[in-house]
Structure formats: C-alpha cells, structure tokens
JSON list of C-alpha atoms in Angstrom, two decimals:
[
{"chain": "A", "resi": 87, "resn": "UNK", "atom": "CA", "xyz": [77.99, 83.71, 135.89]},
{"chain": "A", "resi": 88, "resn": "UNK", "atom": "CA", "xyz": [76.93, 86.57, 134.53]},
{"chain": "A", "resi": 89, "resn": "UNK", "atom": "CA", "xyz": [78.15, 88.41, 130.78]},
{"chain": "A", "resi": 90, "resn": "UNK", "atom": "CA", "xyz": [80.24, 91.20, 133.09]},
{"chain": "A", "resi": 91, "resn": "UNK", "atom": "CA", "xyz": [81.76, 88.47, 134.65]},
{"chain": "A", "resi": 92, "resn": "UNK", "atom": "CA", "xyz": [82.85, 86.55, 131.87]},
{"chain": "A", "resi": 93, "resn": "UNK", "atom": "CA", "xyz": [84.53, 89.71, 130.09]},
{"chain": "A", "resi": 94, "resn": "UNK", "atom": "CA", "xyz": [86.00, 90.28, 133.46]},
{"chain": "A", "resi": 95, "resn": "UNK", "atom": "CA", "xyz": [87.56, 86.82, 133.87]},
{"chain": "A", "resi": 96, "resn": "UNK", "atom": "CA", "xyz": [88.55, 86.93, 129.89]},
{"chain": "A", "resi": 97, "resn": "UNK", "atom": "CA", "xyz": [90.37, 90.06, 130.31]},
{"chain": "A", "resi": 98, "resn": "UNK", "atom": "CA", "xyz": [92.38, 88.57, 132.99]},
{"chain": "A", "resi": 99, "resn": "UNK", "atom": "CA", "xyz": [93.46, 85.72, 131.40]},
{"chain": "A", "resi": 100, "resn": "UNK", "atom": "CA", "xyz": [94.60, 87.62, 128.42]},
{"chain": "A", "resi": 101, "resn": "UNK", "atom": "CA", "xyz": [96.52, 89.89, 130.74]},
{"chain": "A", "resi": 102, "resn": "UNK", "atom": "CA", "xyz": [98.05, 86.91, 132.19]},
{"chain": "A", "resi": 103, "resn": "UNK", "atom": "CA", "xyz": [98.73, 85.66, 128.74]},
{"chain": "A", "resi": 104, "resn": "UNK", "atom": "CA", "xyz": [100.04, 89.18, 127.38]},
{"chain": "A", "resi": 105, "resn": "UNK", "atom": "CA", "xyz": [102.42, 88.89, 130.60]},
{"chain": "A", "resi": 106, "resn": "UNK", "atom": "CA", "xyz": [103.80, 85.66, 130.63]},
{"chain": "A", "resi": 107, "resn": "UNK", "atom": "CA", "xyz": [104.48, 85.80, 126.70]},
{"chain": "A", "resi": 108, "resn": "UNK", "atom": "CA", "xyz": [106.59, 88.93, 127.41]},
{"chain": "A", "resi": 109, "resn": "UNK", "atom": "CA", "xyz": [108.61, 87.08, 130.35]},
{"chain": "A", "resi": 110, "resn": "UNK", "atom": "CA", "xyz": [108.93, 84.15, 127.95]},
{"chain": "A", "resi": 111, "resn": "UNK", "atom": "CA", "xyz": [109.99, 86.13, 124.77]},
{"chain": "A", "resi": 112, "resn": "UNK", "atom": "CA", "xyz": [111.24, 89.33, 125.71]},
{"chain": "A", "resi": 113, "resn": "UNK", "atom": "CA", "xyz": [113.32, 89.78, 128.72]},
{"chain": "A", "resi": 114, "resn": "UNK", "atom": "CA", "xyz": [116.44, 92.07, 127.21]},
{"chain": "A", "resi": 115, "resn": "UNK", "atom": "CA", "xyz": [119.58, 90.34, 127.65]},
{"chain": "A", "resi": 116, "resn": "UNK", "atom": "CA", "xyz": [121.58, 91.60, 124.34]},
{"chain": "A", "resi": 117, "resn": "UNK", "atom": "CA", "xyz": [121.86, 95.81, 124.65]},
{"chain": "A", "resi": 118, "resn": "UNK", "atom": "CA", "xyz": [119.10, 97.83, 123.53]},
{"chain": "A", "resi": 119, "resn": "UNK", "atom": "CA", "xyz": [118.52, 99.20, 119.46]},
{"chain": "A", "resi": 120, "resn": "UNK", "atom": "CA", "xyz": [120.04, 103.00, 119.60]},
{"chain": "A", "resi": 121, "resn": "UNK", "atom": "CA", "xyz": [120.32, 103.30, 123.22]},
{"chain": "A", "resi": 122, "resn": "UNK", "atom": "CA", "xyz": [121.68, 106.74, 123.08]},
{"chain": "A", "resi": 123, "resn": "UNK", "atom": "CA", "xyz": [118.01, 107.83, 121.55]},
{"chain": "A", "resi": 124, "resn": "UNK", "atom": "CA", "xyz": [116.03, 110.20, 124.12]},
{"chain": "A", "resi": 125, "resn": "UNK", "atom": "CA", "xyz": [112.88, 107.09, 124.29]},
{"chain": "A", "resi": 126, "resn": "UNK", "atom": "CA", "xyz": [115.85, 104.45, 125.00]},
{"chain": "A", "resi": 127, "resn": "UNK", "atom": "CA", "xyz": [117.39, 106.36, 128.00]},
{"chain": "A", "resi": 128, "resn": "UNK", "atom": "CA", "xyz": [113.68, 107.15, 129.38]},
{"chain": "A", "resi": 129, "resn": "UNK", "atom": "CA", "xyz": [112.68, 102.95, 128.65]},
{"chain": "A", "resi": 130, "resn": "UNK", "atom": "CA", "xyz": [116.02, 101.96, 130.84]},
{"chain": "A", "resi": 131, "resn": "UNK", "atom": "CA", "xyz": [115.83, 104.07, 133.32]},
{"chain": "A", "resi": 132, "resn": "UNK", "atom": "CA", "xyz": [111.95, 103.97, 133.99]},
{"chain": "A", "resi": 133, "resn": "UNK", "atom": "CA", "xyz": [110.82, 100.53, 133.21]},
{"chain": "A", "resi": 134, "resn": "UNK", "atom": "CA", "xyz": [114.40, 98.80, 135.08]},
{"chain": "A", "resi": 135, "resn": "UNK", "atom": "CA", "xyz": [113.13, 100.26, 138.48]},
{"chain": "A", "resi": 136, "resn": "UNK", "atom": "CA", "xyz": [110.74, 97.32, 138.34]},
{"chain": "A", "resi": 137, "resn": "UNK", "atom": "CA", "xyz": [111.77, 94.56, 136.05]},
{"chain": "A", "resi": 138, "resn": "UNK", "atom": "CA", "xyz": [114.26, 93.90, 133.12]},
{"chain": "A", "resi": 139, "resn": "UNK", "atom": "CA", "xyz": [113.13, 96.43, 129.87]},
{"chain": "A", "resi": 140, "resn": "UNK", "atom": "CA", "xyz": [111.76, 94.09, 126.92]},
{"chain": "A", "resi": 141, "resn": "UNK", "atom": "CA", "xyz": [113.42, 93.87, 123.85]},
{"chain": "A", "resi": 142, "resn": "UNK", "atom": "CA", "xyz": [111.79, 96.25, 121.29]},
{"chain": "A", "resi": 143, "resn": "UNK", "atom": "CA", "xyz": [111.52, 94.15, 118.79]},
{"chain": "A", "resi": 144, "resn": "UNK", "atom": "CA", "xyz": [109.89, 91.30, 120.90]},
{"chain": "A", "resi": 145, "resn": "UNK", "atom": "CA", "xyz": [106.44, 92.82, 120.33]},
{"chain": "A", "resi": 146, "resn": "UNK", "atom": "CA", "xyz": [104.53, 95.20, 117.40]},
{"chain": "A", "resi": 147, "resn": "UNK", "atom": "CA", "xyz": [103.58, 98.16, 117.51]},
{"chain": "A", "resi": 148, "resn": "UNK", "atom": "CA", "xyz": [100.44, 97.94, 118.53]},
{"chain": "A", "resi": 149, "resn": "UNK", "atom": "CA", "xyz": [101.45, 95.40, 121.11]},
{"chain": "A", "resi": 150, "resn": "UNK", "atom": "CA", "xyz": [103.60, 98.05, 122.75]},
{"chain": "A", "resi": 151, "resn": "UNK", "atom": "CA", "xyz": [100.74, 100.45, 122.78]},
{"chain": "A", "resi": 152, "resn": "UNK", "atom": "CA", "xyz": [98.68, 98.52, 125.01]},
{"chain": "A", "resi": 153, "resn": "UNK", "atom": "CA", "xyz": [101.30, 97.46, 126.98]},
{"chain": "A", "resi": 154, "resn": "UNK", "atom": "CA", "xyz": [102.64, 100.79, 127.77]},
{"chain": "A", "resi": 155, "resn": "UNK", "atom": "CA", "xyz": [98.49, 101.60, 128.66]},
{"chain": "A", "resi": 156, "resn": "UNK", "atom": "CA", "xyz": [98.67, 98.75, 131.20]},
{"chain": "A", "resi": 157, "resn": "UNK", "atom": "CA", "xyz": [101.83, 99.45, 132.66]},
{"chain": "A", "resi": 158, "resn": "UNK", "atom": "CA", "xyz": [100.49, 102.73, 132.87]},
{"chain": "A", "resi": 159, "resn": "UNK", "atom": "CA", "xyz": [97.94, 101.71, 135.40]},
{"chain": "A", "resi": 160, "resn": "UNK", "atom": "CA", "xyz": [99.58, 99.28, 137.26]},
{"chain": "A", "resi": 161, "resn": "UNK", "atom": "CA", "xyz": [102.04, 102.24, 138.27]},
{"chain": "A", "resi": 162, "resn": "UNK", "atom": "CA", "xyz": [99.34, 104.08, 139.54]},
{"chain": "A", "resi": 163, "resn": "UNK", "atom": "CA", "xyz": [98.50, 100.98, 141.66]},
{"chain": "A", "resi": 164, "resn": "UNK", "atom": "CA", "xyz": [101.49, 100.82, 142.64]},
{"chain": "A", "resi": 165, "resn": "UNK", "atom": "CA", "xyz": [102.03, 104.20, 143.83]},
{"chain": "A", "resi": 166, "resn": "UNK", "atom": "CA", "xyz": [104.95, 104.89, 141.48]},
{"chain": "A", "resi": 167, "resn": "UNK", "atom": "CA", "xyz": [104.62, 107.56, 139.22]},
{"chain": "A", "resi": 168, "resn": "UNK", "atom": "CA", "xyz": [103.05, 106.80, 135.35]},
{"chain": "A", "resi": 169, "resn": "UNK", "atom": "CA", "xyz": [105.31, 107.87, 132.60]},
{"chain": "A", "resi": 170, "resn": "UNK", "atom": "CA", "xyz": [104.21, 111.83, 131.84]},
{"chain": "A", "resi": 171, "resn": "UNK", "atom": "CA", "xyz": [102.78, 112.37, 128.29]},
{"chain": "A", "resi": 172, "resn": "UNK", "atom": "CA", "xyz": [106.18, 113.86, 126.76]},
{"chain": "A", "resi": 173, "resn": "UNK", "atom": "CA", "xyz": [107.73, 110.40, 128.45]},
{"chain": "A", "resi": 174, "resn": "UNK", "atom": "CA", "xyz": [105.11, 108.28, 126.84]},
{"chain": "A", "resi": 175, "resn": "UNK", "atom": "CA", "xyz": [105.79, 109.87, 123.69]},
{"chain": "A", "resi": 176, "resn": "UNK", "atom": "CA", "xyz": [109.14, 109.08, 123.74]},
{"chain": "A", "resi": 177, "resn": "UNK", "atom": "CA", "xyz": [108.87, 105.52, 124.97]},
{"chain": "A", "resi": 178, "resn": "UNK", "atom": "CA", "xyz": [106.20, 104.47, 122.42]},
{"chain": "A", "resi": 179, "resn": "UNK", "atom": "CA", "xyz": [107.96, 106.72, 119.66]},
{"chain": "A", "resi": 180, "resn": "UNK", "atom": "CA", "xyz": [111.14, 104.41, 120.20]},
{"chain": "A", "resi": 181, "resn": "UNK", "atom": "CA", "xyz": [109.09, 101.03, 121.27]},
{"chain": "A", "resi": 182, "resn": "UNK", "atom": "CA", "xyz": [107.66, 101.39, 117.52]},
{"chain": "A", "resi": 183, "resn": "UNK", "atom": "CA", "xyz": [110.41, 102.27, 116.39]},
{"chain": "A", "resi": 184, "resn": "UNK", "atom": "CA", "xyz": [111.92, 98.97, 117.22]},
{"chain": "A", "resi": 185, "resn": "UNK", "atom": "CA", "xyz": [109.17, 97.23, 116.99]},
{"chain": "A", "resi": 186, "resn": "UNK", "atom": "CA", "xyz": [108.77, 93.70, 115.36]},
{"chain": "A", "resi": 187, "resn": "UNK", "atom": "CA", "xyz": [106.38, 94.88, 112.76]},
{"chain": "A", "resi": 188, "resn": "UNK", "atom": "CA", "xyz": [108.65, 98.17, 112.38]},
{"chain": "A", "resi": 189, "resn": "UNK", "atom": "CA", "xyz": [109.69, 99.36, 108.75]},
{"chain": "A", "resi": 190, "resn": "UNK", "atom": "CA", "xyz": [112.55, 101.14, 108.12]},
{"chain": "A", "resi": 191, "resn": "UNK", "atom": "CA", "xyz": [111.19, 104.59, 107.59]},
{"chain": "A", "resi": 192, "resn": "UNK", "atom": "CA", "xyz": [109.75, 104.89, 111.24]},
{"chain": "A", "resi": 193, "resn": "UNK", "atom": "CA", "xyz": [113.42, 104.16, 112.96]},
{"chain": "A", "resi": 194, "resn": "UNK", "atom": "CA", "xyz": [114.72, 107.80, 112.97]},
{"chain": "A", "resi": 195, "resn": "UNK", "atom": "CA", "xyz": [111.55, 108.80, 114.44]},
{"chain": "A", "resi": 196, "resn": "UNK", "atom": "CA", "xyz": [112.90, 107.38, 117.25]},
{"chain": "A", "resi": 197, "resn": "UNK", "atom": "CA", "xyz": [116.82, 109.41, 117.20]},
{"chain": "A", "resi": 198, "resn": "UNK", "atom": "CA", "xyz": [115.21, 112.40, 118.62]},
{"chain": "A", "resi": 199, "resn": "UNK", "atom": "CA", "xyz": [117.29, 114.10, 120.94]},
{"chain": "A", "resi": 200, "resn": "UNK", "atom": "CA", "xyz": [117.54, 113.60, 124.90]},
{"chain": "A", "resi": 201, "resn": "UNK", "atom": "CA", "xyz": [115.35, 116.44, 126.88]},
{"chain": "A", "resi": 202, "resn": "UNK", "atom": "CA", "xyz": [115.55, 117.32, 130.27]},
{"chain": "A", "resi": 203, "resn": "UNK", "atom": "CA", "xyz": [112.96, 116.53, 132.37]},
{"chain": "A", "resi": 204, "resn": "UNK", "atom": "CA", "xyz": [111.90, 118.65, 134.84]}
]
C-alpha cells in the first residue's frame, strides 16, 4: 500500500470517527441556544432537511469549522445546494458562538439580525 493510500484510508476513518462521535454526542433533543438569532434559523432550517441539527455546544469551534467544510461537500455530492458564503457566515458565526470551547464575549456575535435571502 502505498503513502497516498494510507492518508486516504486515514482520512476516512477519521471522517467516520468525526461522524459517529457527533451521532453519539450531539443529536439536539433540548431546543437550540438563541434560536431567534439569524445563524440559528439558517442551522434549523438548512441542516434538518437531512438529519437532526447538533447541539452547538457538542463540539468547539474549530470542530464546527471543519464540519461545516465537510458538510459543505457532501451537499454538493448530494446535489443539494451548499450553504452560500453570507449562510456560512451565519451558521459558523452562531456554531462558535455556542460552541463548547465558546467564551462569553463571542455569544452576541451570534444575535445578529435575521436577513432575507434572496
């Protein structure tokens, strides 16, 4: 087996990992931090098409940032469309926001007010 290979096969296991861990440890079943926050509504209503959203605080920030990435991509594979960039903003804005390694000074970041997408 070559070196390509290997990477190839580690990054899918830590996918798999990253995956299960969230299914474990995150599925939302208590209502979400500030829901009424422009990144909440666009997390519900975007993520839910395809599987319960995550609690915020289930990952850090960084976490989030990668997952949002993959997610990302496996929209495009899955013909649905990927979150646009003022979206993404918004998402990771309140994801952090939330976030497990989240101080207190970041969570009005994520109050800002809902816009209408086009």
């Amino acid at each position: 087996m070559c070196r390509c290979e290997k990477i190839a096969r580690l990054r899918r296991r830590a996918v798999l990992v990253v995956t299960l861990a969230l299914a474990v440890l995150g599925a939302c079943s208590t209502p979400l931090p500030d829901p009424q926050s422009a990144g909440a509504q666009i997390y519900q209503v975007r993520c839910s098409g395809c599987h319960a959203p995550y609690a915020p605080a289930s990952l850090t920030a960084a976490m989030w940032e990668m997952q949002v990435e993959r997610m990302q991509t496996v929209m495009v594979r899955a013909a649905v469309n990927p979150l646009t960039e003022q979206e993404r903003f918004l998402v990771l804005t309140y994801l952090k926001a939330h976030a497990t390694d989240a101080t207190s000074a970041s969570a009005p970041a994520a109050s800002v007010a809902l816009v209408v997408l086009p």
